[in-house]
Every structure is written in C-alpha cells, then in structure tokens.
Coordinates of C-alpha atoms and ligand atoms in Angstrom, one line a residue:
M370 CA -52.3 60.9 155.6
A371 CA -51.3 60.9 159.0
T372 CA -47.4 61.5 159.8
R373 CA -45.9 57.9 160.0
Q374 CA -43.6 57.1 162.7
S375 CA -40.6 54.8 162.5
L376 CA -39.6 51.9 164.6
P377 CA -38.5 53.2 167.9
E378 CA -35.2 52.0 169.7
I379 CA -35.8 48.3 170.9
Q380 CA -33.6 45.4 171.6
T381 CA -33.1 42.7 169.1
K382 CA -31.6 39.8 171.1
L383 CA -32.9 36.7 172.9
F384 CA -33.7 37.3 176.6
I385 CA -32.3 34.4 178.9
D386 CA -31.9 34.1 182.4
G387 CA -32.3 37.6 182.8
Q388 CA -29.5 38.8 180.1
W389 CA -30.2 39.9 176.4
V390 CA -27.8 37.6 174.5
E391 CA -27.0 37.0 170.8
G392 CA -28.1 33.7 169.2
T393 CA -25.9 31.5 167.2
M394 CA -27.6 31.5 163.9
D395 CA -28.1 34.0 161.2
K396 CA -30.1 37.3 162.1
K397 CA -33.6 37.4 160.6
A398 CA -35.2 40.7 159.1
V399 CA -38.6 42.0 160.3
I400 CA -40.4 43.4 157.3
N401 CA -43.5 45.8 157.5
P402 CA -46.2 44.4 155.6
A403 CA -47.6 47.6 154.6
T404 CA -44.4 48.9 152.7
G405 CA -42.4 45.9 152.4
E406 CA -39.4 47.5 154.2
E407 CA -36.9 45.9 156.5
L408 CA -37.4 47.4 160.0
V409 CA -34.8 45.5 161.6
Q410 CA -32.6 42.6 162.0
V411 CA -33.3 40.2 165.1
S412 CA -31.1 37.3 166.7
Q413 CA -31.9 33.9 166.4
G414 CA -31.3 30.9 168.1
G415 CA -32.0 27.0 168.0
K416 CA -31.9 24.0 170.3
E417 CA -28.9 25.1 172.2
E418 CA -30.4 28.6 173.4
T419 CA -33.7 26.9 174.2
N420 CA -31.9 24.2 176.3
K421 CA -30.3 27.1 178.0
A422 CA -33.4 28.9 178.4
I423 CA -35.3 25.8 179.9
E424 CA -32.4 25.3 182.6
A425 CA -32.9 29.0 183.4
A426 CA -36.5 28.5 183.9
K427 CA -35.8 25.4 186.0
K428 CA -33.3 27.4 188.6
A429 CA -36.1 30.0 188.7
F430 CA -39.0 27.8 189.4
P431 CA -38.5 27.1 192.9
V432 CA -37.6 30.9 193.6
W433 CA -40.6 32.3 192.0
S434 CA -43.1 29.8 193.0
G435 CA -41.9 30.0 196.5
M436 CA -41.7 33.8 196.7
E437 CA -44.3 35.4 199.1
L438 CA -47.7 35.7 197.1
K439 CA -48.2 39.3 197.6
E440 CA -44.8 40.1 196.0
R441 CA -45.5 37.9 193.2
V442 CA -48.9 39.6 192.6
A443 CA -47.3 42.8 193.0
I444 CA -44.9 42.4 190.2
L445 CA -47.5 41.0 187.9
H446 CA -49.7 44.0 188.7
K447 CA -46.6 46.3 187.9
V448 CA -46.0 44.9 184.6
A449 CA -49.6 45.5 183.7
D450 CA -49.1 49.3 184.7
L451 CA -46.3 49.3 182.7
I452 CA -47.8 47.9 179.7
E453 CA -50.4 50.3 180.1
E454 CA -47.7 53.4 180.4
N455 CA -46.4 52.0 177.3
A456 CA -49.3 51.4 175.3
D457 CA -48.6 53.9 172.3
R458 CA -45.2 52.7 171.8
L459 CA -46.3 48.8 172.2
A460 CA -49.0 49.7 169.4
L461 CA -46.7 51.3 167.3
I462 CA -44.2 48.5 166.9
M463 CA -47.0 46.0 166.4
T464 CA -48.6 47.9 163.7
L465 CA -45.2 48.4 161.9
E466 CA -44.4 44.5 162.2
Q467 CA -47.8 43.3 162.0
G468 CA -49.6 45.8 159.8
K469 CA -53.0 46.2 161.8
P470 CA -54.6 49.7 162.3
L471 CA -52.9 51.6 165.0
K472 CA -56.4 51.7 166.6
E473 CA -56.6 48.0 166.8
A474 CA -53.2 47.6 168.1
K475 CA -54.1 49.9 170.9
G476 CA -57.1 47.8 171.7
E477 CA -55.0 44.7 171.8
I478 CA -52.5 46.2 174.5
K479 CA -55.6 47.4 176.5
T480 CA -56.6 43.7 176.3
D481 CA -53.1 42.8 177.5
V482 CA -53.4 45.1 180.6
E483 CA -56.7 43.6 181.5
N484 CA -55.3 40.0 181.2
M485 CA -52.4 40.8 183.3
H486 CA -54.2 42.4 186.1
W487 CA -56.8 39.9 186.0
N488 CA -54.5 36.7 186.4
A489 CA -52.7 38.8 189.0
E490 CA -55.8 38.9 190.8
E491 CA -56.4 35.3 190.2
A492 CA -53.4 34.4 191.7
R493 CA -54.7 34.9 195.1
R494 CA -57.7 32.8 194.4
V495 CA -56.1 29.5 193.6
Y496 CA -58.2 27.8 196.2
G497 CA -58.0 24.0 197.1
E498 CA -60.4 22.0 198.3
T499 CA -61.2 19.8 201.3
I500 CA -63.2 16.9 200.8
P501 CA -65.2 14.9 203.6
A502 CA -63.4 12.2 205.0
P503 CA -63.6 9.6 207.5
N504 CA -62.9 10.3 211.2
N505 CA -59.3 11.0 211.8
H506 CA -58.5 11.5 208.2
K507 CA -58.3 14.5 205.9
F508 CA -58.7 14.6 202.3
E509 CA -57.1 17.8 200.8
V510 CA -56.9 19.1 197.2
K511 CA -53.9 21.2 196.6
K512 CA -53.5 23.2 193.2
Q513 CA -49.6 23.5 192.6
P514 CA -47.7 25.4 189.6
I515 CA -46.9 22.7 187.2
G516 CA -43.2 23.7 186.5
V517 CA -41.4 25.0 183.4
V518 CA -43.7 25.8 180.6
G519 CA -42.7 26.2 176.9
A520 CA -45.0 28.5 174.8
I521 CA -45.2 29.1 171.0
T522 CA -47.3 31.9 169.7
P523 CA -48.5 33.2 166.2
W524 CA -48.1 36.4 164.4
N525 CA -51.9 37.7 164.2
F526 CA -52.1 38.8 167.7
P527 CA -48.5 39.2 168.3
S528 CA -48.8 40.7 171.7
N529 CA -52.1 39.5 173.3
M530 CA -51.2 35.9 172.3
I531 CA -48.0 36.1 174.6
I532 CA -49.8 37.6 177.4
R533 CA -52.7 35.0 177.4
K534 CA -50.1 32.7 177.8
I535 CA -47.5 34.1 180.1
S536 CA -49.8 36.2 182.4
P537 CA -51.7 32.9 183.9
A538 CA -48.2 30.9 183.7
I539 CA -46.6 33.0 186.1
S540 CA -49.6 33.8 188.2
A541 CA -49.7 30.2 188.9
G542 CA -46.3 30.2 189.9
C543 CA -44.6 28.8 186.7
T544 CA -41.7 30.0 184.8
V545 CA -41.9 30.2 181.2
V546 CA -39.5 30.1 177.9
L547 CA -41.7 31.7 174.9
K548 CA -40.8 31.5 171.3
P549 CA -42.9 34.0 169.6
A550 CA -43.6 34.2 165.6
G551 CA -41.2 34.7 163.5
N552 CA -42.8 37.4 161.4
T553 CA -43.6 39.4 164.6
P554 CA -40.9 39.4 167.4
L555 CA -40.6 42.8 168.2
S556 CA -44.0 42.7 170.1
A557 CA -42.7 40.2 172.2
I558 CA -39.2 42.0 172.8
A559 CA -40.8 45.1 173.9
I560 CA -43.1 42.9 176.5
F561 CA -39.8 41.3 177.6
E562 CA -38.6 44.8 178.4
L563 CA -41.1 45.6 180.5
F564 CA -40.9 42.2 182.4
E565 CA -37.4 43.4 183.0
K566 CA -38.3 46.8 184.0
A567 CA -40.9 45.6 186.5
G568 CA -38.3 43.6 188.3
L569 CA -39.3 39.9 187.4
P570 CA -36.4 37.6 188.8
K571 CA -34.2 36.4 186.4
G572 CA -35.3 33.1 185.0
V573 CA -38.8 33.3 185.1
A574 CA -39.6 34.7 181.6
N575 CA -37.3 33.7 178.8
L576 CA -37.5 34.4 175.2
V577 CA -36.2 32.7 172.6
M578 CA -36.6 33.5 168.8
G579 CA -35.0 31.5 165.7
S580 CA -35.7 28.1 164.1
A581 CA -39.2 27.0 164.8
S582 CA -38.5 23.4 164.4
E583 CA -35.5 23.3 166.7
I584 CA -37.1 25.2 169.4
G585 CA -40.3 23.1 169.1
E586 CA -38.4 20.0 169.3
A587 CA -36.3 21.2 172.4
F588 CA -39.4 21.9 174.2
A589 CA -40.8 18.6 173.2
E590 CA -37.9 16.6 174.1
S591 CA -37.0 18.2 177.3
S592 CA -38.4 16.2 180.4
D593 CA -38.0 19.6 182.4
V594 CA -40.9 21.4 180.3
R595 CA -43.9 20.1 182.1
K596 CA -46.3 21.9 180.1
L597 CA -46.3 23.1 176.4
T598 CA -48.9 25.8 175.4
F599 CA -49.1 26.6 171.7
T600 CA -51.3 28.7 169.6
G601 CA -51.1 28.3 165.8
S602 CA -52.2 26.4 162.8
T603 CA -53.7 22.9 163.2
E604 CA -50.8 21.3 161.5
V605 CA -48.0 22.6 163.7
G606 CA -50.3 21.7 166.5
Q607 CA -50.7 18.1 165.5
L608 CA -46.6 17.7 165.1
L609 CA -46.2 19.3 168.8
Y610 CA -48.8 16.8 170.2
E611 CA -47.1 14.0 168.5
Q612 CA -43.6 15.0 169.6
S613 CA -44.6 15.8 173.0
G614 CA -46.0 12.4 173.4
Q615 CA -42.2 11.3 174.3
T616 CA -42.1 13.2 177.5
L617 CA -45.8 13.1 178.2
K618 CA -46.4 16.7 179.1
K619 CA -49.4 18.6 179.5
I620 CA -50.5 20.5 176.3
S621 CA -52.9 23.1 175.4
L622 CA -53.5 23.8 171.7
E623 CA -55.0 26.7 170.4
L624 CA -55.6 26.1 166.9
G625 CA -57.3 27.0 163.6
G626 CA -61.2 27.7 163.2
H627 CA -63.4 28.3 160.4
A628 CA -66.4 30.0 162.1
P629 CA -70.0 29.8 161.0
F630 CA -72.1 32.8 161.3
I631 CA -75.9 31.9 161.0
V632 CA -78.3 34.6 160.5
F633 CA -81.8 33.6 160.8
K634 CA -84.8 35.5 159.1
D635 CA -86.0 37.3 162.2
A636 CA -82.6 38.9 163.0
P637 CA -82.5 42.6 162.8
I638 CA -80.5 43.0 159.2
Q639 CA -78.4 46.0 159.5
Q640 CA -77.4 45.4 163.5
T641 CA -76.2 41.6 162.2
I642 CA -74.4 43.2 159.3
D643 CA -72.6 45.8 161.2
A644 CA -71.7 43.0 163.9
L645 CA -70.6 40.8 161.0
V646 CA -68.4 43.4 159.4
A647 CA -66.8 44.5 162.7
M648 CA -65.7 41.0 163.6
K649 CA -64.9 39.7 160.0
F650 CA -62.3 42.6 159.1
R651 CA -60.8 42.9 162.6
N652 CA -57.3 42.2 161.7
N653 CA -58.1 42.1 158.3
G654 CA -59.9 38.6 158.7
Q655 CA -56.6 37.2 160.1
A656 CA -58.0 35.9 163.4
C657 CA -59.1 32.0 164.4
T658 CA -62.6 33.7 165.4
A659 CA -63.1 35.4 162.2
P660 CA -66.6 34.7 160.7
N661 CA -65.9 32.6 157.8
R662 CA -69.0 31.0 156.6
I663 CA -71.6 33.2 156.5
F664 CA -75.1 31.3 156.6
V665 CA -78.3 33.3 155.6
E666 CA -81.9 32.0 155.7
E667 CA -83.5 32.2 152.3
P668 CA -86.4 34.8 152.7
I669 CA -83.7 37.8 153.6
K670 CA -81.3 36.7 151.1
K671 CA -81.7 39.7 148.7
E672 CA -82.1 42.5 151.4
F673 CA -79.2 41.1 153.3
T674 CA -76.8 40.6 150.5
E675 CA -77.5 44.3 149.2
K676 CA -76.8 45.9 152.4
L677 CA -73.8 43.6 153.4
V678 CA -72.2 44.4 149.9
K679 CA -72.7 48.2 150.8
A680 CA -71.1 47.8 154.2
V681 CA -68.3 46.1 152.7
G682 CA -67.7 48.8 150.0
E683 CA -67.3 51.2 152.9
V684 CA -64.3 49.5 154.4
T685 CA -60.9 51.0 153.8
V686 CA -57.7 49.6 153.1
G687 CA -54.2 51.0 153.9
N688 CA -51.2 51.5 155.9
G689 CA -52.0 50.9 159.7
Q690 CA -50.3 54.0 160.7
D691 CA -53.3 56.1 158.4
D692 CA -57.2 56.0 159.4
V693 CA -58.2 52.9 157.8
T694 CA -60.3 50.1 158.4
V695 CA -57.7 47.5 157.8
G696 CA -54.1 47.2 156.9
P697 CA -52.2 44.6 154.7
L698 CA -52.1 40.7 155.0
I699 CA -49.1 39.6 156.9
N700 CA -47.1 38.4 153.6
E701 CA -47.2 37.3 150.0
E702 CA -47.9 33.6 151.2
A703 CA -51.2 34.8 152.6
R704 CA -52.3 36.7 149.4
E705 CA -51.7 33.5 147.2
T706 CA -53.7 31.2 149.7
I707 CA -56.5 33.7 149.2
D708 CA -56.2 34.1 145.5
A709 CA -56.3 30.1 145.5
Q710 CA -59.5 30.0 147.4
I711 CA -61.4 32.5 145.0
T712 CA -60.2 31.2 142.1
D713 CA -61.5 27.6 143.0
A714 CA -64.7 29.0 144.2
K715 CA -65.2 30.9 140.9
E716 CA -64.5 27.9 138.8
K717 CA -66.9 25.7 140.6
G718 CA -69.7 28.5 140.1
A719 CA -69.2 31.2 142.8
E720 CA -69.9 34.9 141.9
V721 CA -67.6 37.8 143.2
L722 CA -70.2 40.4 144.3
I723 CA -67.4 42.9 145.6
G724 CA -63.4 42.8 145.6
G725 CA -61.9 39.5 144.6
G726 CA -58.3 40.6 143.9
R727 CA -55.3 41.9 145.0
L728 CA -54.5 45.6 145.5
D729 CA -51.0 46.4 144.4
E730 CA -51.0 49.6 142.6
G731 CA -50.0 53.3 143.6
E732 CA -49.8 53.5 147.5
Y733 CA -50.6 49.7 147.6
K734 CA -47.7 48.7 145.3
D735 CA -45.0 47.2 148.1
G736 CA -47.5 46.0 150.9
F737 CA -49.5 42.9 150.7
F738 CA -53.0 44.3 150.3
Y739 CA -56.1 42.7 149.3
Q740 CA -59.5 44.0 148.3
P741 CA -62.5 43.5 151.1
T742 CA -64.4 40.7 149.3
V743 CA -67.9 39.2 149.3
I744 CA -68.8 36.1 147.3
D745 CA -72.1 34.4 146.8
G746 CA -73.2 31.0 145.9
V747 CA -70.5 29.0 148.0
T748 CA -71.2 25.3 148.0
T749 CA -69.5 22.3 150.1
E750 CA -67.8 21.5 146.6
M751 CA -65.6 24.7 147.1
D752 CA -62.3 24.6 149.1
I753 CA -63.3 27.8 151.0
F754 CA -66.0 25.9 152.6
Y755 CA -63.7 23.7 154.5
E756 CA -60.2 25.5 154.6
E757 CA -59.6 28.1 157.3
T758 CA -59.8 31.8 155.4
F759 CA -57.3 34.1 156.7
G760 CA -58.3 37.1 154.9
P761 CA -60.8 39.6 154.1
V762 CA -63.2 37.1 152.2
I763 CA -66.9 36.7 153.1
P764 CA -68.4 33.7 151.6
L765 CA -72.2 33.7 151.4
I766 CA -74.2 30.5 151.8
F767 CA -78.2 30.3 151.9
F768 CA -80.3 27.8 154.0
N769 CA -83.9 26.9 154.4
D770 CA -84.4 26.0 157.7
E771 CA -82.9 25.8 161.4
D772 CA -81.6 21.8 160.8
Q773 CA -80.0 22.6 157.7
A774 CA -78.3 25.5 159.1
I775 CA -76.9 23.6 162.1
Q776 CA -75.6 20.8 159.6
L777 CA -73.9 23.1 157.6
A778 CA -72.4 25.1 160.2
N779 CA -71.1 21.8 162.1
D780 CA -69.7 20.4 158.5
S781 CA -66.2 21.2 159.3
H782 CA -63.2 19.9 161.3
F783 CA -62.7 22.8 163.0
G784 CA -64.3 23.9 166.3
L785 CA -63.5 27.0 167.8
A786 CA -65.9 30.3 167.3
S787 CA -69.5 30.2 165.9
Y788 CA -72.2 33.0 165.9
V789 CA -76.0 33.0 165.6
F790 CA -78.5 35.9 165.1
T791 CA -81.9 35.5 166.1
K792 CA -84.5 37.1 168.1
D793 CA -86.1 33.7 168.7
L794 CA -85.0 32.5 172.2
R795 CA -86.0 28.9 171.7
L796 CA -83.8 28.8 168.2
A797 CA -80.8 30.3 169.9
E798 CA -81.0 27.9 172.8
K799 CA -81.2 24.9 170.5
V800 CA -78.6 26.1 168.0
S801 CA -76.0 27.0 170.7
T802 CA -76.8 23.6 172.1
E803 CA -76.1 21.8 169.1
L804 CA -73.2 23.6 167.5
E805 CA -70.0 21.7 168.0
Y806 CA -67.7 24.7 168.8
G807 CA -66.3 25.9 172.0
L808 CA -67.6 29.4 171.7
V809 CA -70.8 30.5 170.8
G810 CA -71.7 34.2 170.3
V811 CA -75.6 34.6 170.4
N812 CA -76.4 38.1 168.8
N813 CA -72.9 39.2 169.6
T814 CA -69.4 38.4 168.6
G815 CA -67.9 38.8 172.2
V816 CA -66.3 35.2 172.5
S817 CA -63.0 36.5 174.1
Q818 CA -62.9 38.1 177.6
S819 CA -60.3 37.8 180.4
E820 CA -62.6 36.2 182.5
T821 CA -64.3 34.0 180.2
P822 CA -62.9 30.2 179.0
F823 CA -61.5 30.6 175.4
G824 CA -60.8 27.3 173.2
G825 CA -61.7 25.1 170.6
V826 CA -63.0 21.3 169.9
K827 CA -62.4 19.0 167.3
Y828 CA -59.3 20.1 165.1
S829 CA -59.4 23.5 166.7
G830 CA -57.5 22.2 169.6
L831 CA -57.3 21.1 173.4
G832 CA -57.4 23.1 177.0
R833 CA -58.7 26.7 177.6
E834 CA -57.1 30.2 177.9
N835 CA -58.7 33.0 180.2
G836 CA -60.9 32.8 183.1
K837 CA -60.5 30.3 186.0
H838 CA -60.0 27.3 183.2
G839 CA -56.8 29.2 181.9
I840 CA -55.1 29.2 185.1
E841 CA -55.7 25.7 185.7
E842 CA -53.8 24.8 182.5
F843 CA -50.7 25.7 184.5
Q844 CA -51.5 23.7 187.8
E845 CA -51.4 20.1 189.1
V846 CA -54.0 18.8 191.2
K847 CA -52.5 16.8 194.1
F848 CA -54.4 14.8 196.4
V849 CA -53.2 14.8 200.3
H850 CA -54.7 12.2 202.4
T851 CA -53.6 12.6 206.2
T852 CA -54.2 10.2 209.0
Y853 CA -54.3 11.5 212.5
F854 CA -52.6 9.0 215.0
T855 CA -55.2 8.6 217.7
E856 CA -53.0 6.6 220.4
N857 CA -49.8 7.9 221.7
Ligands
LIG204 P1 -48.3 28.2 162.6 O1 -47.6 28.5 161.2 O2 -48.8 27.2 163.0 O3 -47.0 29.4 163.4 C1 -47.3 29.6 164.7 C2 -46.4 29.3 165.7 O4 -45.7 28.1 165.6 C3 -45.0 30.3 165.3 O5 -44.4 31.0 166.2 C4 -44.2 29.3 164.0 O6 -42.8 29.7 163.9 C5 -44.2 28.2 164.9 N1 -43.9 27.3 164.5 C6 -44.0 26.9 162.8 N2 -43.5 25.5 163.0 C7 -43.0 24.6 164.0 C8 -42.7 23.6 164.4 N3 -42.1 22.7 163.4 N4 -42.4 23.4 165.8 C9 -42.7 24.4 166.6 N5 -43.1 25.6 166.1 C10 -43.5 25.8 164.8 O7 -49.5 29.4 162.5 P2 -49.4 31.0 162.1 O8 -49.7 31.0 160.5 O9 -48.3 31.9 162.5 O10 -50.8 31.3 162.5 C11 -52.2 31.4 162.1 C12 -53.0 30.0 162.6 O11 -52.9 30.3 164.1 C13 -54.1 29.9 162.3 O12 -54.6 28.7 161.8 C14 -54.9 30.7 163.4 O13 -56.4 30.3 163.1 C15 -54.4 30.1 164.6 N6 -54.8 31.0 165.8 C16 -55.5 30.1 166.6 C17 -56.0 31.0 167.8 C18 -56.5 30.3 168.9 O14 -56.8 30.7 169.9 N7 -57.4 29.3 168.5 C19 -55.5 32.2 167.9 C20 -54.7 32.8 166.8 C21 -54.4 32.2 165.8 P3 -42.3 30.9 162.8 O15 -43.1 31.8 162.7 O16 -40.8 31.1 163.4 O17 -42.5 29.8 161.7

C-alpha cells in the first residue's frame, strides 16, 4: 500500500467579487468515499450569495470583455500554466473527495491544462464574417460575448466539468458564476485559488456553493444571467430548462447517457475488449459516456464472453491513493441504485457472470465499493436496459444482424455517446450514420477532446462543449448592415 496523504491546506469559503467569503447557511461536510471520513467543512450559500455573485459578474463584464485581447489571453494561459504546476495537488484533492485513482485524477488535470490553453488560443480566432452586399452597403456579422454565465457542474469529473465551462466562457469575454457539485466542492475551490493567483480580475469568475435549488432558481430568475450551462442528470436539466423559460436565456444541457457499444463478428476480439474495459471502468463507470449496453453479434458470443469475464476479473478495486484500477462509488445512494438494477435484472432472468454485489469487508468496510460486474442475458424487459447505469456493471445483449443492432442501440431516450467496432467500412459508415447519438466512436472510445464538439441529442441534452462549437455557446451573433452615404 502506498503512503496515503491527507488533505492539503485549502480555502473553504465562497469566492465572490474577488473575495473569499462565508455563506449564510450551515456548513457542509465533504466526505472521502473511500473511507467515509469527513475531510473538511465548506461554506454554503443560497439565493442571497448567488445574487451578489451575479451582480459582481455583471460589473466585471465590461471590464473583462473590453480588456485588450492579448492581455486576456495571457491571463488564460497563465491559469493553464498554474494548473499544470499544481497538478499533483489538484489530483490529490480530487482523489480524496471523489475517490477516483490518482492516475486518473492526474489525467483529468492534464485535460484541464489542454482545455485552458486551447480556449485561450481560440479567443484569438473569434472571426466574424462579411457577406456580399449591394453596392454602398456592408453586411457584417460580429460575434460578441453573451454576458454573465451561470454554470452548474456534477461530481464525476469535478475539475474538468468546471474548466470545460469556464475556459470557453471567459475566453469569449463572458463572466461566470459557478455552482459545483455538493459532493466535490474542493476541486472547484482549488481551481479558483489558481484563478486568483493568475490575476483574473475580480468578479470575472465567482464560486457559490450551497443550496442547489436556491442557486439554480437564482440563475433562472435573473435577467442578468444571459446563459445557463449545466452538466448533470436529465431530471435536473429538464427542471432548469423549464425554470429558465421565464427569462428566455440561452441554455446548454449536458445530461445523462446510456451508451451502446456494438461489437460485430469481424472485430478483433481482444483489442475490442481492452477498449471496452478501459472505457467502462474509467471513473468506476461513473461517466456519461461509459459503455452501458454491450451488443455483441451471436457468432462471437462464447469467445467474447469468456475473454471479457477474464479481463473484468483483473480489474482491481481500492482506495484511489493505492495502485488500483477503480476506486469507490461516490456514495451509498449510488450503490443502492446499482443493487436495484442488478436485482431487477436477475429477477427477470439475467445471469451474473462475475461480481454482482458490494464490497464491504476488511479494507472496504467504510467506503462505497462495488464489485466489477458482468451480467448476461439482458433484455428490454429489464430496468438496466433503459436506466442510466452509473457504476461498474457490463450488461451483455446479443444480436443477429446489423439492423437489429442499430434498432436496439437506438432504443433509448438518451443520445450521448455510442461505439461501434468492426473492420467493415461499409458497416461502420451505415451504423455511425444511423445511430441517434451526438458522439460515435468507430473502433475507438475517444469521443472527448479539446478540439472536437461534445454533446448529446434527445434526452442527453442541448448544445455542445469543446471545439469551436463550444465557444459559440457563449457568443451572440450580431448582424450589422451599414449603408454608405454617396451624396454630401
Ligand atoms: P445532478 O444530481 O443532476 O447534479 C448535478 C448538479 O446539479 C450538481 O451541482 C447539483 O447540486 C445540481 N443540482 C441538483 N438539483 C438542482 C436543482 N434543483 N437546481 C439546480 N441545480 C441542481 O447529477 P449528478 O448525479 O451530480 O451527476 C451525474 C449525472 O450527470 C449523470 O446523469 C451523468 O450522465 C451526467 N453527466 C453528464 C455529462 C455530459 O457531458 N453529458 C458529463 C458528466 C455527467 P448538488 O450536488 O449540490 O445536489
């Protein structure tokens, strides 16, 4: 066992208008999901604090959006450099409050650095357009920052979900109020400490932790918040969409997913299994892009299943500070949801091939651990076929032909990530065209990069993050028609 480190010294307050301030509500404990121990108590606020933060962001908007572009870009690169310099500290904080293995946490911080640099560079490429116009007229399209942004993020990628929103928003010239997940506020605080250190002017990025419903309502009700960007569950996304109707703000929703992973009989089996296991057990299955329904063509059923069970048997579980493949789940509720899905599947005829239960003895006693699991014989009668699985469970479903595979894969109200493995280019083209998903990995699972658009369709949400499409979410398009007087 590696030497385990404790929580480094860190702020515990809200950050509003360049000041660390106490909230008016009772403090909330942050729990280490690997040990059940309390790490620290953090300040909490509600409507009052959120409205102050919105006011600060409103005041800072003309300053930030009007700043000389090169200066703004330099601050953004400085933030990226500071994140890189502090990577070990940030990763440790993330592992302590979220549970994922340190190696994964470091990978997430590396992605933060890339996102920050990429968006800083993109700020210099916010090109407008000129459109051919009649003589003595000019048609011009300008892209302008939308204004104050409200951002709400989940706990599963507690650092990168924040950077993915704040970096394009402030690169575009917007100012932001962030509400991070209640379970993982420390990763947000640690990033805000670096914003301060980088010299981000006061009010440009504000941090409010506390009552989710009050903060969400304050964002929705405020006419000053011109854009709301949310990542989290479909249920909360729907609520925020409805609430925001009253102030007609632009909204992006990155919501749940239930990714199909389709394996055709010509796919190289071991390579496909390696890709599946790596993607499925990333963050212990707690990812919106996790492969959740594995469709395998009948002729390779036996070989695929045997090799998969062997690979899953090699997945190690433990405290993220040790050398393990996966850590704990986020909390007890997450274990209960998975237990319920497995019990329902078993009652309806599914067979557990490996795993299938909690780990709660010995070193696992005080954490929220779960066995890496494979279940066979999953059908459309079972909850697990339709409900998002946020944990280490691989459900197997077998199919006979390509049309059946596509039909089963599209039989979901989610539409975020999907994967298909085959050597047949015609088949890959057909399947990737017909899948009703915002993201398709053909013979790979790399559906998220700084430079490529990320987002879903159907109940997986609206809008895109990353790439040039990501920054456009924080811009308004203005058309300017100029006529030149031709007579004095
Ligand atoms: P969640 O319960 O919807 O929470 C997400 C955020 O919303 C948290 O900050 C939460 O605050 C806040 N929230 C809860 N109720 C709210 C309300 N009434 N008004 C305003 N905000 C509210 O989701 P989660 O369980 O944390 O995250 C997992 C979900 O996120 C999964 O469905 C996953 O697929 C999705 N996700 C999607 C993407 C994507 O890019 N599409 C990426 C990652 C995760 P508290 O924590 O304080 O309750």
